[in-house]
mmCIF file of C-alpha atoms in Angstrom:
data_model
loop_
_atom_site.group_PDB
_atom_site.id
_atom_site.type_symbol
_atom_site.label_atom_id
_atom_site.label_comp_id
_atom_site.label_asym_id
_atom_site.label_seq_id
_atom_site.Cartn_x
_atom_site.Cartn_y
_atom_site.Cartn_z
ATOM 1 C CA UNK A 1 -12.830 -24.402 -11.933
ATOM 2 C CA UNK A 2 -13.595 -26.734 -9.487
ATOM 3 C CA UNK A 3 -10.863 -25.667 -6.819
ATOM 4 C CA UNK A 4 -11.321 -21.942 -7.738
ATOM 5 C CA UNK A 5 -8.269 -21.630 -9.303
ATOM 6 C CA UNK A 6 -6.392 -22.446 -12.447
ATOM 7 C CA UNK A 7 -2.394 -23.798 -12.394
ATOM 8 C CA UNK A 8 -0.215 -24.165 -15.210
ATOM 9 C CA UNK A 9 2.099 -27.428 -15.684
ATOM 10 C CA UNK A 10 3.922 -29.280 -18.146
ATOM 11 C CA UNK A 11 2.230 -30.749 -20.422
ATOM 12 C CA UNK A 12 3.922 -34.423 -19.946
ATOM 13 C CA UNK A 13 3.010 -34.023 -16.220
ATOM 14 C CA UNK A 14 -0.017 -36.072 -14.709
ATOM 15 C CA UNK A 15 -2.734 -33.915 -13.396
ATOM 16 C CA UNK A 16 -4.455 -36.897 -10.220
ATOM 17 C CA UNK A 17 -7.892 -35.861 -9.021
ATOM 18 C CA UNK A 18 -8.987 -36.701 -5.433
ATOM 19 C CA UNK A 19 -10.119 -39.896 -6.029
ATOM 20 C CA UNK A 20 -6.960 -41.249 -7.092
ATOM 21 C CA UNK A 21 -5.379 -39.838 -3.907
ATOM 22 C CA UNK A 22 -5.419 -39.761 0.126
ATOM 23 C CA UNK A 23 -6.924 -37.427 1.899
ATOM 24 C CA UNK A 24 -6.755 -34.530 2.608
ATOM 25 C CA UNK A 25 -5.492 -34.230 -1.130
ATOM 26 C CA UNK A 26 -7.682 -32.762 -3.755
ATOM 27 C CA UNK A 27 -5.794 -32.973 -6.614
ATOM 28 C CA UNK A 28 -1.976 -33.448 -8.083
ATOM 29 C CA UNK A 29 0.779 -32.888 -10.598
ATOM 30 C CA UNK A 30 3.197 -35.744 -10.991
ATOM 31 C CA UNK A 31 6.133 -35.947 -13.323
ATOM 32 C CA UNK A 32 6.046 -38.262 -15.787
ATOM 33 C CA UNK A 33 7.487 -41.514 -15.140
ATOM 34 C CA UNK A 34 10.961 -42.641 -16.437
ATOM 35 C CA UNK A 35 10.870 -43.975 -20.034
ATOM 36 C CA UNK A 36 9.411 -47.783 -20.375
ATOM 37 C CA UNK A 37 8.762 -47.183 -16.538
ATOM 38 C CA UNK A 38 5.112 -47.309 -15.438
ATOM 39 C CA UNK A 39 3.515 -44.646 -13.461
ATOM 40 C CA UNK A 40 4.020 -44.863 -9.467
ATOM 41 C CA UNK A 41 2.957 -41.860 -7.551
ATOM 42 C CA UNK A 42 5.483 -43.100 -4.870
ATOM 43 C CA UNK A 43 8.215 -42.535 -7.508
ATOM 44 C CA UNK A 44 7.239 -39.577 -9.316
ATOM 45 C CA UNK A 45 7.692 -35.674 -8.394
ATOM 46 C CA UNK A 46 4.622 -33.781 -7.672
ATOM 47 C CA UNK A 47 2.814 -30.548 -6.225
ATOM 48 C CA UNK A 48 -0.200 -31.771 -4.337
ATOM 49 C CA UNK A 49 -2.903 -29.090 -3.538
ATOM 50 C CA UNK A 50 -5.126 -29.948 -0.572
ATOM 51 C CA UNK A 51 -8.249 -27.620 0.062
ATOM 52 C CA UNK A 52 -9.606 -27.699 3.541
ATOM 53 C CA UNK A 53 -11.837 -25.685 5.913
ATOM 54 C CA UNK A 54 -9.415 -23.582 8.303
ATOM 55 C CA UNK A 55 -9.395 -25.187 11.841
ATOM 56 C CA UNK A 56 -10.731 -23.248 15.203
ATOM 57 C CA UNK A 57 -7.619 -20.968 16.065
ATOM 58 C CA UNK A 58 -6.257 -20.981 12.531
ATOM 59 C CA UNK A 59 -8.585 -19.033 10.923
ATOM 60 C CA UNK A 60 -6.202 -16.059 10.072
ATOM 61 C CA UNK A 61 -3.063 -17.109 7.546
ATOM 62 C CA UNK A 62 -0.700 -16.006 10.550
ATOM 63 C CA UNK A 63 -2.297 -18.522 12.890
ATOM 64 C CA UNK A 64 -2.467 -21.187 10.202
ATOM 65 C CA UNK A 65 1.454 -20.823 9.226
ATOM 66 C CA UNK A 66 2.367 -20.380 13.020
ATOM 67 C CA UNK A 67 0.281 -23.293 14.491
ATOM 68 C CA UNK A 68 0.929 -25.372 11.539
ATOM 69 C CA UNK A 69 4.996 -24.968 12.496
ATOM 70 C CA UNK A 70 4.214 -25.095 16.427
ATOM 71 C CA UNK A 71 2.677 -28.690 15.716
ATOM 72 C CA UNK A 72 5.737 -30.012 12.993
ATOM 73 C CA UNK A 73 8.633 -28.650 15.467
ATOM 74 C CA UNK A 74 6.893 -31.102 18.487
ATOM 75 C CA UNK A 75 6.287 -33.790 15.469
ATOM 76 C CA UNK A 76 9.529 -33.894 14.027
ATOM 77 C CA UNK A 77 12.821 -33.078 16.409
ATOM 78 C CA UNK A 78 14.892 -32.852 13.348
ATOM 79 C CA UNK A 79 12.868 -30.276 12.003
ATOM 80 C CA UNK A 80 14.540 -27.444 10.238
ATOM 81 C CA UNK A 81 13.224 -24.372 8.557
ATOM 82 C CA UNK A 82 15.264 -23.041 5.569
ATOM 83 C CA UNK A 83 13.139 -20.326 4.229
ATOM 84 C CA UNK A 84 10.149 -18.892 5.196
ATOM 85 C CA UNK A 85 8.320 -15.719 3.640
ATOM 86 C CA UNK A 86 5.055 -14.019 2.974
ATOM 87 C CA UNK A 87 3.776 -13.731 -0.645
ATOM 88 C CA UNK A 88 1.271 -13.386 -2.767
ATOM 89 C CA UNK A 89 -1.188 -15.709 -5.238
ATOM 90 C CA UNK A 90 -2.987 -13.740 -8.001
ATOM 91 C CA UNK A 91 -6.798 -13.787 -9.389
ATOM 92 C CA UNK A 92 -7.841 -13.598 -12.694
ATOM 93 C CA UNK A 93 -9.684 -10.181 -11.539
ATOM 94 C CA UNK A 94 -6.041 -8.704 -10.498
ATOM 95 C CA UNK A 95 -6.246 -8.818 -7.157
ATOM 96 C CA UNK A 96 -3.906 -10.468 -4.800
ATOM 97 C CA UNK A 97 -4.364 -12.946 -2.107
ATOM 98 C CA UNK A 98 -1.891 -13.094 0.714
ATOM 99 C CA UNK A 99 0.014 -16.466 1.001
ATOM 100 C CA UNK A 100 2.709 -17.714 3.215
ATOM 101 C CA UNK A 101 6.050 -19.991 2.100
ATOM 102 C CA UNK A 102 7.407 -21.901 4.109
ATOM 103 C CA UNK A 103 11.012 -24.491 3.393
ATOM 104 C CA UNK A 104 11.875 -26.801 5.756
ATOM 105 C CA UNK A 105 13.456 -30.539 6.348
ATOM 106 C CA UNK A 106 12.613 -32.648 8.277
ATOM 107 C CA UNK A 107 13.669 -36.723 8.038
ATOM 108 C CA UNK A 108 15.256 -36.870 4.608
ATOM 109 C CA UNK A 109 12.982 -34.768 3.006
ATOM 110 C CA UNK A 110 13.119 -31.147 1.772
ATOM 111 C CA UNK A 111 9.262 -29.598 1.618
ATOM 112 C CA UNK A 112 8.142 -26.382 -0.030
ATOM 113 C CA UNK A 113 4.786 -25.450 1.429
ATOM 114 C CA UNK A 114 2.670 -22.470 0.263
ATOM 115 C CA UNK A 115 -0.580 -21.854 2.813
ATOM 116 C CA UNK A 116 -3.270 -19.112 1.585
ATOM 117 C CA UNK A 117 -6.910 -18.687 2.710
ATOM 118 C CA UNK A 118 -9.553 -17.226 0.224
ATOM 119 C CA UNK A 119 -13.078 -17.575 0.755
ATOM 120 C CA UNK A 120 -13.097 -19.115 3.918
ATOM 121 C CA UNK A 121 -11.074 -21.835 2.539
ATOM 122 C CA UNK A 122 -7.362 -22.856 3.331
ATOM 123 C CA UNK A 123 -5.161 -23.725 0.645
ATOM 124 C CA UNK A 124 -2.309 -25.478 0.325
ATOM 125 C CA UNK A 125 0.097 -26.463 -2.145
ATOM 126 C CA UNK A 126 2.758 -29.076 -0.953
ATOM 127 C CA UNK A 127 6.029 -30.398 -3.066
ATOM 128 C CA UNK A 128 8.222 -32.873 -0.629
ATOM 129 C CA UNK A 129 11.095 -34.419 -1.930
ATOM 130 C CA UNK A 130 14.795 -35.755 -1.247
ATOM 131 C CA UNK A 131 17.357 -33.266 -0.915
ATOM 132 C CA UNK A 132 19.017 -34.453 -4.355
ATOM 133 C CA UNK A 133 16.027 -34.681 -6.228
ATOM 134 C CA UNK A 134 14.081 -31.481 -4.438
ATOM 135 C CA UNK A 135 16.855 -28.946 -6.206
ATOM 136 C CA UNK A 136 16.387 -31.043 -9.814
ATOM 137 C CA UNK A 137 12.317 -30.359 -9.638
ATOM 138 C CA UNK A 138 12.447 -26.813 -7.869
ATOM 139 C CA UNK A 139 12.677 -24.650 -11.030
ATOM 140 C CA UNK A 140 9.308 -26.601 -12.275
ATOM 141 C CA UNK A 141 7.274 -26.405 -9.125
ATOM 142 C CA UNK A 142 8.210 -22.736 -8.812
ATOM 143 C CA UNK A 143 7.015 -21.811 -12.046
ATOM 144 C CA UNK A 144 3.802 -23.438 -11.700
ATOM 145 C CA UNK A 145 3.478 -22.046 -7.919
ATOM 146 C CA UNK A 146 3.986 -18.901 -9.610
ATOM 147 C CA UNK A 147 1.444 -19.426 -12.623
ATOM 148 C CA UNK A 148 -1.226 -20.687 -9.513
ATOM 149 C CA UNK A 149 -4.462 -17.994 -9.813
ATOM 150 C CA UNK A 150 -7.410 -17.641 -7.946
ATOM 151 C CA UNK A 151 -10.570 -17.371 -10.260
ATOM 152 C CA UNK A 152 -12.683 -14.339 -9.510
#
């Protein structure tokens, strides 16, 4: 309730709240660690949700997803996008928010980066990994992309 929306994740997973983590993130969901390993966010799997105010210029999701790709292609040369779509996020009063995926490499890491604005507010939900470990966590941070809802 305090983001506006609810998520579903596995129940082993470790929910972080912002004061456990760097800004601009408000809050994450971290696979568990490795048996008789202890917890290290730098080791663990995780979608991170970061809540922000949009910027001057990026008020509309187009601009956002466009400006935000403008700035990573002059960031990063080897940047690559893979996949990139419009979609949707749901509320609990069945309406529909638009929402914007994005894939993309850039280093050695694969990203999957879903940007929506709702009440004035940009959202965005962030899972960055290795290629060989992004395809092993993909089915799990799909489904709880998917199960993401905006409260009403």
């Amino acid at each position: 309730p305090e983001y506006n929306l609810k998520i579903e994740y596995p129940i082993n997973w470790i929910k972080l709240d912002r004061k456990n983590l760097p800004d601009p993130i408000n809050i994450a969901f971290m696979s568990p660690p490795p048996k008789g390993t202890p917890f290290s966010i730098s080791e663990s799997e995780g979608l991170f949700l970061s809540i922000m105010h949009p910027q001057s210029g990026r008020k509309t999701l187009e601009n956002w997803v466009n400006g935000d790709t403008e700035s990573m292609k002059l960031q990063f040369p080897d940047f690559t996008i893979h996949d990139s779509f419009p979609r949707t996020i749901s509320s609990t009063d069945g309406q529909t928010t638009p929402a914007y995926q994005l894939v993309y490499s850039q280093c050695d890491l694969k990203t999957l980066l879903v940007m929506a604005i709702k009440d004035e507010k940009a959202y965005q939900f962030n899972y960055s990994s290795t290629f060989e470990k992004y395809e092993i966590f993909f089915p799990v941070i799909e489904q709880m992309i998917c199960s993401i809802e905006f409260l009403s």
